[in-house]
Amino acid sequence: MPTFKLKPEKTATNAMIEARVNKLGEFEDGCVRNAPSSPLHVNLRTLREKLDLQKNEMAELIKVTPRTYYAYEQGLRPIPSGTLIRLAIVTGADMNQILLGRAAPTNLDTVRSAVDDMMLIIKFLATEYPDMDLQTRQEVSRFAVTTDWQGWSRMHPSVIRDAVRLVTRYRFHPEDIPPPPFHEDYGNDQEQWERDMAEWQRIVDEDLPSDKE
């Protein structure tokens, strides 16, 4: 009479290893599926050409020197996140399109919610910042609804004020202007102090309206 051996049940350790392997496989599949369809510097050039702008015009648009922009577009220099944010704001381009080379999937309910929130934020800005022009209000509201605030509601007043600070920097919050470089911290290296002081002044002048405006 033949005998049969029962196959031993999987141990808890084996089951845990198999679960981890499956999870790793899902993660790798997601990386492949969601990988950029083209490099960032290529997406930047594609956007510039779509906007029908010359390289020097694009540089002026995002407030960098032409030399810096050329390095961005050639992939020779990483693009700071602040520059990418400014690019998305001033062009209205989809951040997914800039970063990944493809548009984010559209969800109509999400779009409606974002539009409703933008309108409410614009009204809030009109009350809290009466000197802010409509275009700036639109830029701030667009930034507020398209940014991940790490669990904070994009409609929270403090979040909206943070959006104002990030988009307009010191123009509406001059109290946030960093102090100028202190010359005594530089010792005998006064040339470096002068360079840093000039850079500090450039940043302030860029974001604060002049008396002529």
JSON list of C-alpha atoms in Angstrom, two decimals:
[
{"chain": "A", "resi": 1, "resn": "MET", "atom": "CA", "xyz": [0.00, 0.00, 0.00]},
{"chain": "A", "resi": 2, "resn": "PRO", "atom": "CA", "xyz": [1.59, 3.30, -1.11]},
{"chain": "A", "resi": 3, "resn": "THR", "atom": "CA", "xyz": [2.21, 5.97, 1.42]},
{"chain": "A", "resi": 4, "resn": "PHE", "atom": "CA", "xyz": [1.71, 9.70, 0.84]},
{"chain": "A", "resi": 5, "resn": "LYS", "atom": "CA", "xyz": [3.63, 12.48, 2.48]},
{"chain": "A", "resi": 6, "resn": "LEU", "atom": "CA", "xyz": [1.72, 15.65, 3.21]},
{"chain": "A", "resi": 7, "resn": "LYS", "atom": "CA", "xyz": [3.40, 18.82, 1.92]},
{"chain": "A", "resi": 8, "resn": "PRO", "atom": "CA", "xyz": [4.41, 20.88, 4.95]},
{"chain": "A", "resi": 9, "resn": "GLU", "atom": "CA", "xyz": [2.64, 24.17, 5.35]},
{"chain": "A", "resi": 10, "resn": "LYS", "atom": "CA", "xyz": [4.57, 27.36, 4.66]},
{"chain": "A", "resi": 11, "resn": "THR", "atom": "CA", "xyz": [6.17, 28.71, 7.72]},
{"chain": "A", "resi": 12, "resn": "ALA", "atom": "CA", "xyz": [5.47, 32.26, 8.83]},
{"chain": "A", "resi": 13, "resn": "THR", "atom": "CA", "xyz": [9.02, 33.21, 7.77]},
{"chain": "A", "resi": 14, "resn": "ASN", "atom": "CA", "xyz": [8.52, 31.90, 4.23]},
{"chain": "A", "resi": 15, "resn": "ALA", "atom": "CA", "xyz": [5.20, 33.71, 3.93]},
{"chain": "A", "resi": 16, "resn": "MET", "atom": "CA", "xyz": [6.80, 36.96, 5.11]},
{"chain": "A", "resi": 17, "resn": "ILE", "atom": "CA", "xyz": [9.65, 36.59, 2.60]},
{"chain": "A", "resi": 18, "resn": "GLU", "atom": "CA", "xyz": [7.21, 35.91, -0.22]},
{"chain": "A", "resi": 19, "resn": "ALA", "atom": "CA", "xyz": [5.15, 38.99, 0.75]},
{"chain": "A", "resi": 20, "resn": "ARG", "atom": "CA", "xyz": [8.27, 41.15, 0.71]},
{"chain": "A", "resi": 21, "resn": "VAL", "atom": "CA", "xyz": [9.32, 39.79, -2.68]},
{"chain": "A", "resi": 22, "resn": "ASN", "atom": "CA", "xyz": [5.86, 40.53, -4.09]},
{"chain": "A", "resi": 23, "resn": "LYS", "atom": "CA", "xyz": [5.91, 44.03, -2.63]},
{"chain": "A", "resi": 24, "resn": "LEU", "atom": "CA", "xyz": [9.35, 44.67, -4.10]},
{"chain": "A", "resi": 25, "resn": "GLY", "atom": "CA", "xyz": [8.12, 43.44, -7.47]},
{"chain": "A", "resi": 26, "resn": "GLU", "atom": "CA", "xyz": [5.14, 45.82, -7.32]},
{"chain": "A", "resi": 27, "resn": "PHE", "atom": "CA", "xyz": [7.47, 48.68, -6.40]},
{"chain": "A", "resi": 28, "resn": "GLU", "atom": "CA", "xyz": [9.79, 47.93, -9.33]},
{"chain": "A", "resi": 29, "resn": "ASP", "atom": "CA", "xyz": [6.83, 47.68, -11.71]},
{"chain": "A", "resi": 30, "resn": "GLY", "atom": "CA", "xyz": [5.62, 51.05, -10.46]},
{"chain": "A", "resi": 31, "resn": "CYS", "atom": "CA", "xyz": [9.07, 52.57, -11.01]},
{"chain": "A", "resi": 32, "resn": "VAL", "atom": "CA", "xyz": [9.09, 51.34, -14.60]},
{"chain": "A", "resi": 33, "resn": "ARG", "atom": "CA", "xyz": [5.48, 52.40, -15.23]},
{"chain": "A", "resi": 34, "resn": "ASN", "atom": "CA", "xyz": [5.92, 55.87, -13.72]},
{"chain": "A", "resi": 35, "resn": "ALA", "atom": "CA", "xyz": [9.45, 56.57, -14.94]},
{"chain": "A", "resi": 36, "resn": "PRO", "atom": "CA", "xyz": [10.01, 59.84, -16.83]},
{"chain": "A", "resi": 37, "resn": "SER", "atom": "CA", "xyz": [9.32, 59.48, -20.52]},
{"chain": "A", "resi": 38, "resn": "SER", "atom": "CA", "xyz": [12.12, 61.98, -21.26]},
{"chain": "A", "resi": 39, "resn": "PRO", "atom": "CA", "xyz": [14.87, 63.77, -19.27]},
{"chain": "A", "resi": 40, "resn": "LEU", "atom": "CA", "xyz": [14.10, 67.02, -17.47]},
{"chain": "A", "resi": 41, "resn": "HIS", "atom": "CA", "xyz": [16.38, 69.14, -19.65]},
{"chain": "A", "resi": 42, "resn": "VAL", "atom": "CA", "xyz": [14.70, 67.77, -22.76]},
{"chain": "A", "resi": 43, "resn": "ASN", "atom": "CA", "xyz": [11.26, 68.58, -21.31]},
{"chain": "A", "resi": 44, "resn": "LEU", "atom": "CA", "xyz": [12.51, 72.10, -20.62]},
{"chain": "A", "resi": 45, "resn": "ARG", "atom": "CA", "xyz": [13.55, 72.58, -24.24]},
{"chain": "A", "resi": 46, "resn": "THR", "atom": "CA", "xyz": [10.27, 71.10, -25.46]},
{"chain": "A", "resi": 47, "resn": "LEU", "atom": "CA", "xyz": [8.30, 73.54, -23.30]},
{"chain": "A", "resi": 48, "resn": "ARG", "atom": "CA", "xyz": [10.38, 76.50, -24.50]},
{"chain": "A", "resi": 49, "resn": "GLU", "atom": "CA", "xyz": [9.80, 75.55, -28.13]},
{"chain": "A", "resi": 50, "resn": "LYS", "atom": "CA", "xyz": [6.09, 75.08, -27.46]},
{"chain": "A", "resi": 51, "resn": "LEU", "atom": "CA", "xyz": [6.00, 78.61, -26.01]},
{"chain": "A", "resi": 52, "resn": "ASP", "atom": "CA", "xyz": [7.94, 79.85, -29.08]},
{"chain": "A", "resi": 53, "resn": "LEU", "atom": "CA", "xyz": [10.61, 81.49, -26.93]},
{"chain": "A", "resi": 54, "resn": "GLN", "atom": "CA", "xyz": [14.32, 82.00, -27.49]},
{"chain": "A", "resi": 55, "resn": "LYS", "atom": "CA", "xyz": [16.71, 80.72, -24.82]},
{"chain": "A", "resi": 56, "resn": "ASN", "atom": "CA", "xyz": [17.48, 84.23, -23.56]},
{"chain": "A", "resi": 57, "resn": "GLU", "atom": "CA", "xyz": [13.73, 84.97, -23.35]},
{"chain": "A", "resi": 58, "resn": "MET", "atom": "CA", "xyz": [13.17, 81.80, -21.31]},
{"chain": "A", "resi": 59, "resn": "ALA", "atom": "CA", "xyz": [16.04, 82.80, -19.03]},
{"chain": "A", "resi": 60, "resn": "GLU", "atom": "CA", "xyz": [14.46, 86.19, -18.44]},
{"chain": "A", "resi": 61, "resn": "LEU", "atom": "CA", "xyz": [11.09, 84.57, -17.79]},
{"chain": "A", "resi": 62, "resn": "ILE", "atom": "CA", "xyz": [12.41, 82.44, -14.92]},
{"chain": "A", "resi": 63, "resn": "LYS", "atom": "CA", "xyz": [14.80, 85.10, -13.59]},
{"chain": "A", "resi": 64, "resn": "VAL", "atom": "CA", "xyz": [18.15, 83.41, -14.33]},
{"chain": "A", "resi": 65, "resn": "THR", "atom": "CA", "xyz": [21.10, 84.43, -16.49]},
{"chain": "A", "resi": 66, "resn": "PRO", "atom": "CA", "xyz": [21.20, 83.14, -20.09]},
{"chain": "A", "resi": 67, "resn": "ARG", "atom": "CA", "xyz": [24.36, 81.20, -19.25]},
{"chain": "A", "resi": 68, "resn": "THR", "atom": "CA", "xyz": [22.61, 79.45, -16.37]},
{"chain": "A", "resi": 69, "resn": "TYR", "atom": "CA", "xyz": [19.60, 78.64, -18.53]},
{"chain": "A", "resi": 70, "resn": "TYR", "atom": "CA", "xyz": [21.81, 77.19, -21.30]},
{"chain": "A", "resi": 71, "resn": "ALA", "atom": "CA", "xyz": [23.34, 74.87, -18.70]},
{"chain": "A", "resi": 72, "resn": "TYR", "atom": "CA", "xyz": [19.83, 73.80, -17.57]},
{"chain": "A", "resi": 73, "resn": "GLU", "atom": "CA", "xyz": [18.69, 73.00, -21.09]},
{"chain": "A", "resi": 74, "resn": "GLN", "atom": "CA", "xyz": [21.87, 71.09, -21.92]},
{"chain": "A", "resi": 75, "resn": "GLY", "atom": "CA", "xyz": [21.55, 68.98, -18.79]},
{"chain": "A", "resi": 76, "resn": "LEU", "atom": "CA", "xyz": [24.84, 70.31, -17.41]},
{"chain": "A", "resi": 77, "resn": "ARG", "atom": "CA", "xyz": [23.36, 71.84, -14.27]},
{"chain": "A", "resi": 78, "resn": "PRO", "atom": "CA", "xyz": [20.51, 70.68, -11.97]},
{"chain": "A", "resi": 79, "resn": "ILE", "atom": "CA", "xyz": [17.44, 72.91, -11.93]},
{"chain": "A", "resi": 80, "resn": "PRO", "atom": "CA", "xyz": [16.54, 74.13, -8.41]},
{"chain": "A", "resi": 81, "resn": "SER", "atom": "CA", "xyz": [13.04, 73.35, -7.20]},
{"chain": "A", "resi": 82, "resn": "GLY", "atom": "CA", "xyz": [12.31, 77.06, -6.75]},
{"chain": "A", "resi": 83, "resn": "THR", "atom": "CA", "xyz": [13.10, 77.67, -10.41]},
{"chain": "A", "resi": 84, "resn": "LEU", "atom": "CA", "xyz": [10.80, 74.82, -11.46]},
{"chain": "A", "resi": 85, "resn": "ILE", "atom": "CA", "xyz": [8.01, 76.28, -9.34]},
{"chain": "A", "resi": 86, "resn": "ARG", "atom": "CA", "xyz": [8.50, 79.72, -10.91]},
{"chain": "A", "resi": 87, "resn": "LEU", "atom": "CA", "xyz": [8.48, 78.12, -14.36]},
{"chain": "A", "resi": 88, "resn": "ALA", "atom": "CA", "xyz": [5.19, 76.33, -13.65]},
{"chain": "A", "resi": 89, "resn": "ILE", "atom": "CA", "xyz": [3.65, 79.52, -12.25]},
{"chain": "A", "resi": 90, "resn": "VAL", "atom": "CA", "xyz": [4.62, 81.93, -15.03]},
{"chain": "A", "resi": 91, "resn": "THR", "atom": "CA", "xyz": [3.89, 79.51, -17.89]},
{"chain": "A", "resi": 92, "resn": "GLY", "atom": "CA", "xyz": [0.90, 77.65, -16.43]},
{"chain": "A", "resi": 93, "resn": "ALA", "atom": "CA", "xyz": [2.57, 74.41, -17.53]},
{"chain": "A", "resi": 94, "resn": "ASP", "atom": "CA", "xyz": [1.71, 71.09, -15.89]},
{"chain": "A", "resi": 95, "resn": "MET", "atom": "CA", "xyz": [4.48, 70.22, -13.42]},
{"chain": "A", "resi": 96, "resn": "ASN", "atom": "CA", "xyz": [4.16, 66.56, -14.46]},
{"chain": "A", "resi": 97, "resn": "GLN", "atom": "CA", "xyz": [4.83, 67.62, -18.04]},
{"chain": "A", "resi": 98, "resn": "ILE", "atom": "CA", "xyz": [7.94, 69.52, -16.96]},
{"chain": "A", "resi": 99, "resn": "LEU", "atom": "CA", "xyz": [9.33, 66.82, -14.68]},
{"chain": "A", "resi": 100, "resn": "LEU", "atom": "CA", "xyz": [8.22, 63.59, -16.38]},
{"chain": "A", "resi": 101, "resn": "GLY", "atom": "CA", "xyz": [7.49, 64.59, -19.96]},
{"chain": "A", "resi": 102, "resn": "ARG", "atom": "CA", "xyz": [3.83, 63.61, -19.77]},
{"chain": "A", "resi": 103, "resn": "ALA", "atom": "CA", "xyz": [0.70, 65.28, -18.44]},
{"chain": "A", "resi": 104, "resn": "ALA", "atom": "CA", "xyz": [-0.88, 64.17, -15.18]},
{"chain": "A", "resi": 105, "resn": "PRO", "atom": "CA", "xyz": [-4.07, 62.11, -15.59]},
{"chain": "A", "resi": 106, "resn": "THR", "atom": "CA", "xyz": [-7.16, 64.28, -15.40]},
{"chain": "A", "resi": 107, "resn": "ASN", "atom": "CA", "xyz": [-9.92, 63.63, -12.88]},
{"chain": "A", "resi": 108, "resn": "LEU", "atom": "CA", "xyz": [-12.96, 65.85, -13.44]},
{"chain": "A", "resi": 109, "resn": "ASP", "atom": "CA", "xyz": [-13.98, 65.87, -9.77]},
{"chain": "A", "resi": 110, "resn": "THR", "atom": "CA", "xyz": [-10.45, 66.88, -8.78]},
{"chain": "A", "resi": 111, "resn": "VAL", "atom": "CA", "xyz": [-10.44, 69.63, -11.39]},
{"chain": "A", "resi": 112, "resn": "ARG", "atom": "CA", "xyz": [-13.79, 71.01, -10.20]},
{"chain": "A", "resi": 113, "resn": "SER", "atom": "CA", "xyz": [-12.61, 70.97, -6.59]},
{"chain": "A", "resi": 114, "resn": "ALA", "atom": "CA", "xyz": [-9.38, 72.75, -7.52]},
{"chain": "A", "resi": 115, "resn": "VAL", "atom": "CA", "xyz": [-11.23, 75.43, -9.49]},
{"chain": "A", "resi": 116, "resn": "ASP", "atom": "CA", "xyz": [-13.67, 76.02, -6.62]},
{"chain": "A", "resi": 117, "resn": "ASP", "atom": "CA", "xyz": [-10.79, 76.31, -4.15]},
{"chain": "A", "resi": 118, "resn": "MET", "atom": "CA", "xyz": [-8.92, 78.69, -6.47]},
{"chain": "A", "resi": 119, "resn": "MET", "atom": "CA", "xyz": [-11.91, 81.02, -6.61]},
{"chain": "A", "resi": 120, "resn": "LEU", "atom": "CA", "xyz": [-12.23, 81.02, -2.81]},
{"chain": "A", "resi": 121, "resn": "ILE", "atom": "CA", "xyz": [-8.50, 81.67, -2.39]},
{"chain": "A", "resi": 122, "resn": "ILE", "atom": "CA", "xyz": [-8.66, 84.58, -4.85]},
{"chain": "A", "resi": 123, "resn": "LYS", "atom": "CA", "xyz": [-11.47, 86.10, -2.76]},
{"chain": "A", "resi": 124, "resn": "PHE", "atom": "CA", "xyz": [-9.47, 85.58, 0.42]},
{"chain": "A", "resi": 125, "resn": "LEU", "atom": "CA", "xyz": [-6.44, 87.27, -1.14]},
{"chain": "A", "resi": 126, "resn": "ALA", "atom": "CA", "xyz": [-8.56, 90.23, -2.28]},
{"chain": "A", "resi": 127, "resn": "THR", "atom": "CA", "xyz": [-9.53, 90.77, 1.36]},
{"chain": "A", "resi": 128, "resn": "GLU", "atom": "CA", "xyz": [-6.20, 90.03, 3.05]},
{"chain": "A", "resi": 129, "resn": "TYR", "atom": "CA", "xyz": [-3.96, 91.60, 0.37]},
{"chain": "A", "resi": 130, "resn": "PRO", "atom": "CA", "xyz": [-5.97, 94.48, -1.16]},
{"chain": "A", "resi": 131, "resn": "ASP", "atom": "CA", "xyz": [-2.85, 95.81, -2.96]},
{"chain": "A", "resi": 132, "resn": "MET", "atom": "CA", "xyz": [-2.25, 92.51, -4.75]},
{"chain": "A", "resi": 133, "resn": "ASP", "atom": "CA", "xyz": [-3.14, 92.60, -8.44]},
{"chain": "A", "resi": 134, "resn": "LEU", "atom": "CA", "xyz": [-5.42, 89.99, -10.00]},
{"chain": "A", "resi": 135, "resn": "GLN", "atom": "CA", "xyz": [-2.66, 88.22, -11.93]},
{"chain": "A", "resi": 136, "resn": "THR", "atom": "CA", "xyz": [-0.62, 87.68, -8.75]},
{"chain": "A", "resi": 137, "resn": "ARG", "atom": "CA", "xyz": [-3.73, 86.43, -6.93]},
{"chain": "A", "resi": 138, "resn": "GLN", "atom": "CA", "xyz": [-4.26, 83.92, -9.71]},
{"chain": "A", "resi": 139, "resn": "GLU", "atom": "CA", "xyz": [-0.62, 82.78, -9.52]},
{"chain": "A", "resi": 140, "resn": "VAL", "atom": "CA", "xyz": [-0.80, 82.36, -5.75]},
{"chain": "A", "resi": 141, "resn": "SER", "atom": "CA", "xyz": [-4.12, 80.48, -5.88]},
{"chain": "A", "resi": 142, "resn": "ARG", "atom": "CA", "xyz": [-2.83, 78.17, -8.63]},
{"chain": "A", "resi": 143, "resn": "PHE", "atom": "CA", "xyz": [0.28, 77.43, -6.58]},
{"chain": "A", "resi": 144, "resn": "ALA", "atom": "CA", "xyz": [-1.78, 76.82, -3.44]},
{"chain": "A", "resi": 145, "resn": "VAL", "atom": "CA", "xyz": [-4.04, 74.21, -5.06]},
{"chain": "A", "resi": 146, "resn": "THR", "atom": "CA", "xyz": [-1.28, 72.38, -6.94]},
{"chain": "A", "resi": 147, "resn": "THR", "atom": "CA", "xyz": [1.19, 72.05, -4.05]},
{"chain": "A", "resi": 148, "resn": "ASP", "atom": "CA", "xyz": [1.39, 69.15, -1.60]},
{"chain": "A", "resi": 149, "resn": "TRP", "atom": "CA", "xyz": [1.12, 70.80, 1.82]},
{"chain": "A", "resi": 150, "resn": "GLN", "atom": "CA", "xyz": [1.97, 67.61, 3.70]},
{"chain": "A", "resi": 151, "resn": "GLY", "atom": "CA", "xyz": [-1.47, 67.02, 5.19]},
{"chain": "A", "resi": 152, "resn": "TRP", "atom": "CA", "xyz": [-2.40, 70.67, 5.68]},
{"chain": "A", "resi": 153, "resn": "SER", "atom": "CA", "xyz": [-5.57, 71.91, 4.01]},
{"chain": "A", "resi": 154, "resn": "ARG", "atom": "CA", "xyz": [-4.76, 74.15, 1.06]},
{"chain": "A", "resi": 155, "resn": "MET", "atom": "CA", "xyz": [-7.64, 76.37, 2.23]},
{"chain": "A", "resi": 156, "resn": "HIS", "atom": "CA", "xyz": [-6.08, 77.05, 5.64]},
{"chain": "A", "resi": 157, "resn": "PRO", "atom": "CA", "xyz": [-5.20, 80.77, 5.99]},
{"chain": "A", "resi": 158, "resn": "SER", "atom": "CA", "xyz": [-1.65, 80.01, 7.11]},
{"chain": "A", "resi": 159, "resn": "VAL", "atom": "CA", "xyz": [-1.14, 77.80, 4.04]},
{"chain": "A", "resi": 160, "resn": "ILE", "atom": "CA", "xyz": [-2.41, 80.55, 1.75]},
{"chain": "A", "resi": 161, "resn": "ARG", "atom": "CA", "xyz": [-0.07, 83.05, 3.41]},
{"chain": "A", "resi": 162, "resn": "ASP", "atom": "CA", "xyz": [2.81, 80.61, 2.91]},
{"chain": "A", "resi": 163, "resn": "ALA", "atom": "CA", "xyz": [1.84, 80.40, -0.76]},
{"chain": "A", "resi": 164, "resn": "VAL", "atom": "CA", "xyz": [1.99, 84.20, -0.93]},
{"chain": "A", "resi": 165, "resn": "ARG", "atom": "CA", "xyz": [5.47, 84.17, 0.61]},
{"chain": "A", "resi": 166, "resn": "LEU", "atom": "CA", "xyz": [6.73, 81.49, -1.79]},
{"chain": "A", "resi": 167, "resn": "VAL", "atom": "CA", "xyz": [5.29, 83.08, -4.93]},
{"chain": "A", "resi": 168, "resn": "THR", "atom": "CA", "xyz": [5.95, 86.76, -4.21]},
{"chain": "A", "resi": 169, "resn": "ARG", "atom": "CA", "xyz": [8.71, 86.29, -1.61]},
{"chain": "A", "resi": 170, "resn": "TYR", "atom": "CA", "xyz": [9.19, 89.63, 0.18]},
{"chain": "A", "resi": 171, "resn": "ARG", "atom": "CA", "xyz": [6.80, 91.85, -1.74]},
{"chain": "A", "resi": 172, "resn": "PHE", "atom": "CA", "xyz": [3.86, 91.30, 0.61]},
{"chain": "A", "resi": 173, "resn": "HIS", "atom": "CA", "xyz": [5.85, 90.06, 3.58]},
{"chain": "A", "resi": 174, "resn": "PRO", "atom": "CA", "xyz": [8.85, 92.37, 3.91]},
{"chain": "A", "resi": 175, "resn": "GLU", "atom": "CA", "xyz": [9.31, 91.11, 7.46]},
{"chain": "A", "resi": 176, "resn": "ASP", "atom": "CA", "xyz": [10.72, 87.92, 5.93]},
{"chain": "A", "resi": 177, "resn": "ILE", "atom": "CA", "xyz": [13.63, 89.67, 4.23]},
{"chain": "A", "resi": 178, "resn": "PRO", "atom": "CA", "xyz": [16.83, 88.04, 5.54]},
{"chain": "A", "resi": 179, "resn": "PRO", "atom": "CA", "xyz": [19.38, 90.35, 7.13]},
{"chain": "A", "resi": 180, "resn": "PRO", "atom": "CA", "xyz": [22.18, 91.54, 4.84]},
{"chain": "A", "resi": 181, "resn": "PRO", "atom": "CA", "xyz": [25.61, 89.90, 5.17]},
{"chain": "A", "resi": 182, "resn": "PHE", "atom": "CA", "xyz": [27.45, 91.26, 8.20]},
{"chain": "A", "resi": 183, "resn": "HIS", "atom": "CA", "xyz": [30.84, 92.58, 7.07]},
{"chain": "A", "resi": 184, "resn": "GLU", "atom": "CA", "xyz": [32.61, 91.73, 10.35]},
{"chain": "A", "resi": 185, "resn": "ASP", "atom": "CA", "xyz": [31.86, 88.03, 9.76]},
{"chain": "A", "resi": 186, "resn": "TYR", "atom": "CA", "xyz": [34.10, 88.13, 6.69]},
{"chain": "A", "resi": 187, "resn": "GLY", "atom": "CA", "xyz": [37.25, 89.31, 8.41]},
{"chain": "A", "resi": 188, "resn": "ASN", "atom": "CA", "xyz": [39.75, 90.48, 5.80]},
{"chain": "A", "resi": 189, "resn": "ASP", "atom": "CA", "xyz": [37.81, 88.94, 2.90]},
{"chain": "A", "resi": 190, "resn": "GLN", "atom": "CA", "xyz": [35.89, 92.11, 2.06]},
{"chain": "A", "resi": 191, "resn": "GLU", "atom": "CA", "xyz": [35.69, 91.22, -1.62]},
{"chain": "A", "resi": 192, "resn": "GLN", "atom": "CA", "xyz": [33.53, 88.19, -0.76]},
{"chain": "A", "resi": 193, "resn": "TRP", "atom": "CA", "xyz": [31.39, 90.40, 1.48]},
{"chain": "A", "resi": 194, "resn": "GLU", "atom": "CA", "xyz": [30.87, 92.82, -1.41]},
{"chain": "A", "resi": 195, "resn": "ARG", "atom": "CA", "xyz": [29.86, 89.96, -3.72]},
{"chain": "A", "resi": 196, "resn": "ASP", "atom": "CA", "xyz": [27.45, 88.51, -1.17]},
{"chain": "A", "resi": 197, "resn": "MET", "atom": "CA", "xyz": [26.08, 91.97, -0.41]},
{"chain": "A", "resi": 198, "resn": "ALA", "atom": "CA", "xyz": [25.47, 92.60, -4.13]},
{"chain": "A", "resi": 199, "resn": "GLU", "atom": "CA", "xyz": [23.68, 89.25, -4.43]},
{"chain": "A", "resi": 200, "resn": "TRP", "atom": "CA", "xyz": [21.53, 90.04, -1.36]},
{"chain": "A", "resi": 201, "resn": "GLN", "atom": "CA", "xyz": [20.63, 93.42, -2.86]},
{"chain": "A", "resi": 202, "resn": "ARG", "atom": "CA", "xyz": [19.80, 91.81, -6.22]},
{"chain": "A", "resi": 203, "resn": "ILE", "atom": "CA", "xyz": [17.39, 89.37, -4.59]},
{"chain": "A", "resi": 204, "resn": "VAL", "atom": "CA", "xyz": [15.70, 92.12, -2.58]},
{"chain": "A", "resi": 205, "resn": "ASP", "atom": "CA", "xyz": [15.42, 94.43, -5.60]},
{"chain": "A", "resi": 206, "resn": "GLU", "atom": "CA", "xyz": [13.98, 91.59, -7.67]},
{"chain": "A", "resi": 207, "resn": "ASP", "atom": "CA", "xyz": [11.13, 90.96, -5.28]},
{"chain": "A", "resi": 208, "resn": "LEU", "atom": "CA", "xyz": [10.36, 94.38, -3.81]},
{"chain": "A", "resi": 209, "resn": "PRO", "atom": "CA", "xyz": [8.63, 97.00, -6.00]},
{"chain": "A", "resi": 210, "resn": "SER", "atom": "CA", "xyz": [10.69, 100.09, -6.64]},
{"chain": "A", "resi": 211, "resn": "ASP", "atom": "CA", "xyz": [9.53, 103.60, -5.81]},
{"chain": "A", "resi": 212, "resn": "LYS", "atom": "CA", "xyz": [9.00, 104.22, -9.51]},
{"chain": "A", "resi": 213, "resn": "GLU", "atom": "CA", "xyz": [6.40, 101.48, -9.84]}
]
